[in-house]
mmCIF file of C-alpha atoms and ligand atoms in Angstrom:
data_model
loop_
_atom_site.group_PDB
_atom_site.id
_atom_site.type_symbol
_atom_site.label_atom_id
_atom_site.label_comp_id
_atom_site.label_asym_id
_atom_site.label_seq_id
_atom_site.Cartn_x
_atom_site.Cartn_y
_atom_site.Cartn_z
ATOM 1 C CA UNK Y 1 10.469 11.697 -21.107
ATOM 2 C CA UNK Y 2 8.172 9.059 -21.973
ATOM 3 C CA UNK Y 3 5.594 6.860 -19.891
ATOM 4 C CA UNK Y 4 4.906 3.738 -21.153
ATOM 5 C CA UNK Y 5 1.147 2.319 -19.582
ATOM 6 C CA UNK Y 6 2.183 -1.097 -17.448
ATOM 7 C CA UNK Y 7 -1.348 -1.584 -16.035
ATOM 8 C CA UNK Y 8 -4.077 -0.310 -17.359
ATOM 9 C CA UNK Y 9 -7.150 1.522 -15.590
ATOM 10 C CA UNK Y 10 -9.585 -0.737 -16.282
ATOM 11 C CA UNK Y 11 -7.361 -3.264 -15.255
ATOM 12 C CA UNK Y 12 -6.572 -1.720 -11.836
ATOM 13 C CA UNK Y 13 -10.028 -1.142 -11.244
ATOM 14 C CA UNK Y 14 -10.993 -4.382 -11.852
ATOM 15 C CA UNK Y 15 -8.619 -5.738 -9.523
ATOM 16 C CA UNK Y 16 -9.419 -3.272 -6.585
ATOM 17 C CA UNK Y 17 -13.408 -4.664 -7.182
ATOM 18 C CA UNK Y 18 -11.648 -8.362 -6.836
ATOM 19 C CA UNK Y 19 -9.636 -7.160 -3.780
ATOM 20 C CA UNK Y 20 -12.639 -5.530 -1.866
ATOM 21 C CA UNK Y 21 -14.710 -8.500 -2.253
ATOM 22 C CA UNK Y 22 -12.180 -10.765 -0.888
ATOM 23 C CA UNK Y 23 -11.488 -8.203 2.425
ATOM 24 C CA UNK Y 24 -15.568 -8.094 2.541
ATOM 25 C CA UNK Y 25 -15.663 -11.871 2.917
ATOM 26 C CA UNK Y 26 -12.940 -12.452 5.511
ATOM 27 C CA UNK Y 27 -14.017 -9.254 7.870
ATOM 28 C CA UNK Y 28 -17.762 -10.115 7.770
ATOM 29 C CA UNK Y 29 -19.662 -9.113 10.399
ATOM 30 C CA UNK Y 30 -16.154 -7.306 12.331
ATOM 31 C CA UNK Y 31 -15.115 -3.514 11.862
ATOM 32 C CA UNK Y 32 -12.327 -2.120 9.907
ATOM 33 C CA UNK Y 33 -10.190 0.527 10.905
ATOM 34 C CA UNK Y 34 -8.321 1.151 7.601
ATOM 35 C CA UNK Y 35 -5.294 2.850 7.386
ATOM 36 C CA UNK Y 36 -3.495 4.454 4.429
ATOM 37 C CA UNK Y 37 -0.284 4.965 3.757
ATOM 38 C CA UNK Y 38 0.370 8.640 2.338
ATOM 39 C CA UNK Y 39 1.672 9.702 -0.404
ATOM 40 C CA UNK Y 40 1.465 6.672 -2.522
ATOM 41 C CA UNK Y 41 -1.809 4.843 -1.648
ATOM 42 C CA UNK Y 42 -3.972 7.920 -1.337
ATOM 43 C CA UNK Y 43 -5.487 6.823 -4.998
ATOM 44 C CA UNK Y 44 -5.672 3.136 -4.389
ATOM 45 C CA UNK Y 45 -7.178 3.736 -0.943
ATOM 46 C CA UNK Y 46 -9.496 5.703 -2.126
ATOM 47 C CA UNK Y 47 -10.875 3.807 -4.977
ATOM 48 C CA UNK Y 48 -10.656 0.612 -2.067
ATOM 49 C CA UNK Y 49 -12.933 1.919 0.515
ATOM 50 C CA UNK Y 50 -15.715 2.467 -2.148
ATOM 51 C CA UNK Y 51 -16.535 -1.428 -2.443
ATOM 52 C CA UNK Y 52 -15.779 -2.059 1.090
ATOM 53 C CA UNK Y 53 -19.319 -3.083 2.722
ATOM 54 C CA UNK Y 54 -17.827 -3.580 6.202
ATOM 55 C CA UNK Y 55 -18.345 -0.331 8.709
ATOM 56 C CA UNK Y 56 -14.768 1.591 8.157
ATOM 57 C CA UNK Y 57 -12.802 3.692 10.112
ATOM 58 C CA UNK Y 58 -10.224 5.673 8.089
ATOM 59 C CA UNK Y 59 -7.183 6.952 9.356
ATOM 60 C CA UNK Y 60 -3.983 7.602 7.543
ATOM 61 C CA UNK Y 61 -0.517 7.906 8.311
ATOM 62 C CA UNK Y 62 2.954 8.625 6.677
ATOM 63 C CA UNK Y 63 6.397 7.043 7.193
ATOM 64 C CA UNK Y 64 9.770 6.642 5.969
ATOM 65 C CA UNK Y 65 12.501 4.548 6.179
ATOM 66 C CA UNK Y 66 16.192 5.677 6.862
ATOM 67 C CA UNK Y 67 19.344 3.963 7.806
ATOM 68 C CA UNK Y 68 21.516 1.513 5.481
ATOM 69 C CA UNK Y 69 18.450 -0.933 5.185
ATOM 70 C CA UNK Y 70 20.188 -3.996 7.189
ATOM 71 C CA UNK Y 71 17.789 -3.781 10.239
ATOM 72 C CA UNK Y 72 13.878 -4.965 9.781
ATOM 73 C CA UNK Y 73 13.095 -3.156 12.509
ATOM 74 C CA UNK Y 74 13.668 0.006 14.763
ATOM 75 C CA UNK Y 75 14.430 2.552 11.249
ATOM 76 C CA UNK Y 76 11.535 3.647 10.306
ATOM 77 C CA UNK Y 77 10.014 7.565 11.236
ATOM 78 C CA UNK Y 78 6.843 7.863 11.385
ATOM 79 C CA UNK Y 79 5.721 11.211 9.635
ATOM 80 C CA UNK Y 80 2.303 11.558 10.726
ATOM 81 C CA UNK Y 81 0.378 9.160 12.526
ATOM 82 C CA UNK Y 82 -2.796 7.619 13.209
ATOM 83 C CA UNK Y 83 -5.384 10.033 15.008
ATOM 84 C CA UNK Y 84 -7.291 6.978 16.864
ATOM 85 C CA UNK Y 85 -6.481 4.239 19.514
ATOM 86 C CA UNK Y 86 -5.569 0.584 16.977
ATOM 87 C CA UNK Y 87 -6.072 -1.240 20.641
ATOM 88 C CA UNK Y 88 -8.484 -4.088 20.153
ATOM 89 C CA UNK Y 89 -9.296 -2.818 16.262
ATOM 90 C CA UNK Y 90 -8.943 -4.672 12.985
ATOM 91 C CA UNK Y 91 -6.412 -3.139 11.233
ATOM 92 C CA UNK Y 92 -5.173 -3.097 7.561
ATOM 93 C CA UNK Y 93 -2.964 -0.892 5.995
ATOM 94 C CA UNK Y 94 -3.561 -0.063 2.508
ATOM 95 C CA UNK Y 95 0.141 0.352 0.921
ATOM 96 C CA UNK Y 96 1.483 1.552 -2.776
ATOM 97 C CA UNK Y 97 4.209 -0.807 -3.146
ATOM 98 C CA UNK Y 98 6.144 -3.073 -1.146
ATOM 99 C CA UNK Y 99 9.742 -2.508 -2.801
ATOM 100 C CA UNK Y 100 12.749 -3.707 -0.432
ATOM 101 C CA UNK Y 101 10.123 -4.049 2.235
ATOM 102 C CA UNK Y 102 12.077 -2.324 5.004
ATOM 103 C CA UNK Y 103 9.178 0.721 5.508
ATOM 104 C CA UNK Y 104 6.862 -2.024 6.162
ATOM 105 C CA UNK Y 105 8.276 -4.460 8.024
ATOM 106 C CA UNK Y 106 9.850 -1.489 10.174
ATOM 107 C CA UNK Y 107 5.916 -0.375 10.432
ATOM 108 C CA UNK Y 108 4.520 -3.588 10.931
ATOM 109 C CA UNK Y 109 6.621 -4.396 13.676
ATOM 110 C CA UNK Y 110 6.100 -0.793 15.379
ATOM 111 C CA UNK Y 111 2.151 -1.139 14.906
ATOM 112 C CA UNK Y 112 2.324 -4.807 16.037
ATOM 113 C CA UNK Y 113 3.082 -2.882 19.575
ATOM 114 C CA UNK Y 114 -0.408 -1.136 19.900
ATOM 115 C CA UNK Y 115 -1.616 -4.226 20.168
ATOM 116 C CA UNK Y 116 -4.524 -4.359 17.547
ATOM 117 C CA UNK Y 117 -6.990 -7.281 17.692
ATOM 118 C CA UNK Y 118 -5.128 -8.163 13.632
ATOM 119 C CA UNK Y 119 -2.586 -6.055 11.494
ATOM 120 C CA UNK Y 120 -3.198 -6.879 7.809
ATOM 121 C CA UNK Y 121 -1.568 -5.352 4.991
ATOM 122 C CA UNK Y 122 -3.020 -4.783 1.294
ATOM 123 C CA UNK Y 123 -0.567 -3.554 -1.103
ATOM 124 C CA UNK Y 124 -1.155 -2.183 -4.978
ATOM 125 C CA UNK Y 125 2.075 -3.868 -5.595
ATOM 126 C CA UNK Y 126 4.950 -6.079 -4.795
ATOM 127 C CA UNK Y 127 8.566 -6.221 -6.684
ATOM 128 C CA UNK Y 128 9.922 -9.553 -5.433
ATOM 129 C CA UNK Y 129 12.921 -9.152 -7.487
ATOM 130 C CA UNK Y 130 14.184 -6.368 -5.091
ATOM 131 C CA UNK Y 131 12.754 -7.550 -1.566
ATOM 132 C CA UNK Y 132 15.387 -7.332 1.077
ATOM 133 C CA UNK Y 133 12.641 -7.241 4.320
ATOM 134 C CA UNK Y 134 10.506 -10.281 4.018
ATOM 135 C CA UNK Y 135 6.724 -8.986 4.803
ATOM 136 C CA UNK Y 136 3.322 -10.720 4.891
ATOM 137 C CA UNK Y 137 0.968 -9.739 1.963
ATOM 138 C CA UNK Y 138 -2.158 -10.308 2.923
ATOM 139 C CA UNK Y 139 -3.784 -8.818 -0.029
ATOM 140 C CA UNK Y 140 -1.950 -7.626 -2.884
ATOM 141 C CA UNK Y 141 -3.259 -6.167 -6.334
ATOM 142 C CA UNK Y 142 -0.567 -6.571 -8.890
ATOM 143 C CA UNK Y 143 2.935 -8.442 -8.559
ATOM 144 C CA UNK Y 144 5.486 -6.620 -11.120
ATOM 145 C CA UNK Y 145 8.987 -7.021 -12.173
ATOM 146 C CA UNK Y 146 11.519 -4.640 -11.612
ATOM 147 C CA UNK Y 147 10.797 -1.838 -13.170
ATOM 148 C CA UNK Y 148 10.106 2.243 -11.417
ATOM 149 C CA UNK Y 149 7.159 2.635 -11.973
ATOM 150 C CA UNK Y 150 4.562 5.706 -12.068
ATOM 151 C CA UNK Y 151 1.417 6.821 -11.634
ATOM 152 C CA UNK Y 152 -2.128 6.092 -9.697
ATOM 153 C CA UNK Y 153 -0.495 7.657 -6.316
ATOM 154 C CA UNK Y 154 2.942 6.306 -7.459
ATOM 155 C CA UNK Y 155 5.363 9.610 -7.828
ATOM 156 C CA UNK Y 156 8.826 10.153 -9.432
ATOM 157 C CA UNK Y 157 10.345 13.796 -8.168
ATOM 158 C CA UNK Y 158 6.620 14.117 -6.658
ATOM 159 C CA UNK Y 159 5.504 13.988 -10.214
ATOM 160 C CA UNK Y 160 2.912 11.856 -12.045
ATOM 161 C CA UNK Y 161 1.039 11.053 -9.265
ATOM 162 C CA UNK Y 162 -2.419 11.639 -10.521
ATOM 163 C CA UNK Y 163 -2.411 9.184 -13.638
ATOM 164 C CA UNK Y 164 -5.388 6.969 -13.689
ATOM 165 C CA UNK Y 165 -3.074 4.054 -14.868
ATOM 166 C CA UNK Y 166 0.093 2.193 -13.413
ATOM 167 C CA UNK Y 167 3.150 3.795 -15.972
ATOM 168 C CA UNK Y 168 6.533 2.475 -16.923
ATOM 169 C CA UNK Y 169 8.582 6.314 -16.650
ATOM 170 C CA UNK Y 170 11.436 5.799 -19.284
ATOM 171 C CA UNK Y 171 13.740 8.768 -19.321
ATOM 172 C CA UNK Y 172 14.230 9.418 -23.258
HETATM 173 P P1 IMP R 1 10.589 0.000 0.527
HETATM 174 O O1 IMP R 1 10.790 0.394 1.972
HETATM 175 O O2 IMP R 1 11.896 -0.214 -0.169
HETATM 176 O O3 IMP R 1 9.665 -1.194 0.353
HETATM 177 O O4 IMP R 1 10.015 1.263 -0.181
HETATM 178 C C1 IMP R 1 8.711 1.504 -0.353
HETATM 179 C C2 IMP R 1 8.502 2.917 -0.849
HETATM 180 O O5 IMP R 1 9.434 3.303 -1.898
HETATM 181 C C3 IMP R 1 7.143 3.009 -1.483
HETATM 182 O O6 IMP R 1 6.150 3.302 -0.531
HETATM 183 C C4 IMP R 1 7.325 4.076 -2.541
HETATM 184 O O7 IMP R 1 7.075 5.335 -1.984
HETATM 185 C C5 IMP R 1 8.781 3.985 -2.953
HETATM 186 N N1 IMP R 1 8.956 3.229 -4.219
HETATM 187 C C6 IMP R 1 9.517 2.023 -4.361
HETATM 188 N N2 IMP R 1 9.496 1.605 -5.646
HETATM 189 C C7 IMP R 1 8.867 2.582 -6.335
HETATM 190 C C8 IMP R 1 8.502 2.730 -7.740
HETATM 191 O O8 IMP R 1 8.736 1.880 -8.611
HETATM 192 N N3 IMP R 1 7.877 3.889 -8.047
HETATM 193 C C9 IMP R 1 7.561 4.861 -7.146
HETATM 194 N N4 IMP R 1 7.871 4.735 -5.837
HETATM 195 C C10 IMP R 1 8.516 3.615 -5.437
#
């Protein structure tokens, strides 16, 4: 097995800097209650919240999607959730990838319910060659082609999550 680096880290961390400063402009002078998405965004997330300048609240949570994928809405479990009331807050979740974007359109549309004062979503990384669930990125890192991909919080088997870099896995 072989793992071929797609982005690099400098590149990522560039990006995340970009990203930060961009969610510090439009949230000025509000509060954040961000939310990440476990397994995948732990790293991202975590790298995020260090240029963030805006007071932060950080919850995570963990979901997954079931079903045969035709529904946007209704299939989605949530694994663990959210500790704190969203009512009223600023809200983004802080996603790996949006791949067929059924887990977060499925979550968006659940969350949507608590009524937060706004629901944004940042994503590390979008693969519009597979979408299926149309959902709004409001922020998004890197757009990719389709390719599985590794690394930085990304897992294959639960593997290779704690690469610094984005990886192509090639099975040879
Ligand atoms: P979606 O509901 O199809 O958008 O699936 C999103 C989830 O599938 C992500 O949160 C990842 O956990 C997983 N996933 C999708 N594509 C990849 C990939 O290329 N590498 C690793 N995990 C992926």
């Amino acid at each position: 097995m072989a793992v071929d680096v797609f982005v690099s880290e400098e590149k990522i961390q560039k990006r995340v800097v970009e990203l930060a400063e961009q969610i510090n402009r439009d949230y000025a002078g509000k509060e954040l209650m961000i939310v990440g998405i476990l397994n995948g965004a732990f790293m991202f997330c975590a790298d995020l919240i260090r240029h963030i300048k805006v007071p932060v609240q950080l919850e995570f949570m963990s979901a997954s999607s079931y079903g045969d994928g035709t529904e946007s809405s209704g299939n989605v479990k949530i694994n663990m959730d959210v500790k704190k009331e969203m009512t009223g807050k600023h809200v983004l979740l802080i996603e790996d990838i949006v791949d067929t974007g059924l887990t977060l359109s499925s979550l968006m549309h659940l969350l949507e319910k608590r009524n937060p004062a706004s629901l944004k979503l940042c994503s590390l990384l979008y693969k519009p060659a597979r979408i299926k669930h149309q959902v709004k990125i409001d922020y998004l890192a890197f757009e990719i082609e389709d390719h599985f991909v590794i690394g930085y919080g990304l897992d294959y088997a639960g593997a290779y999550r704690e690469l610094p870099y984005i990886g192509i896995y090639k099975n040879d």
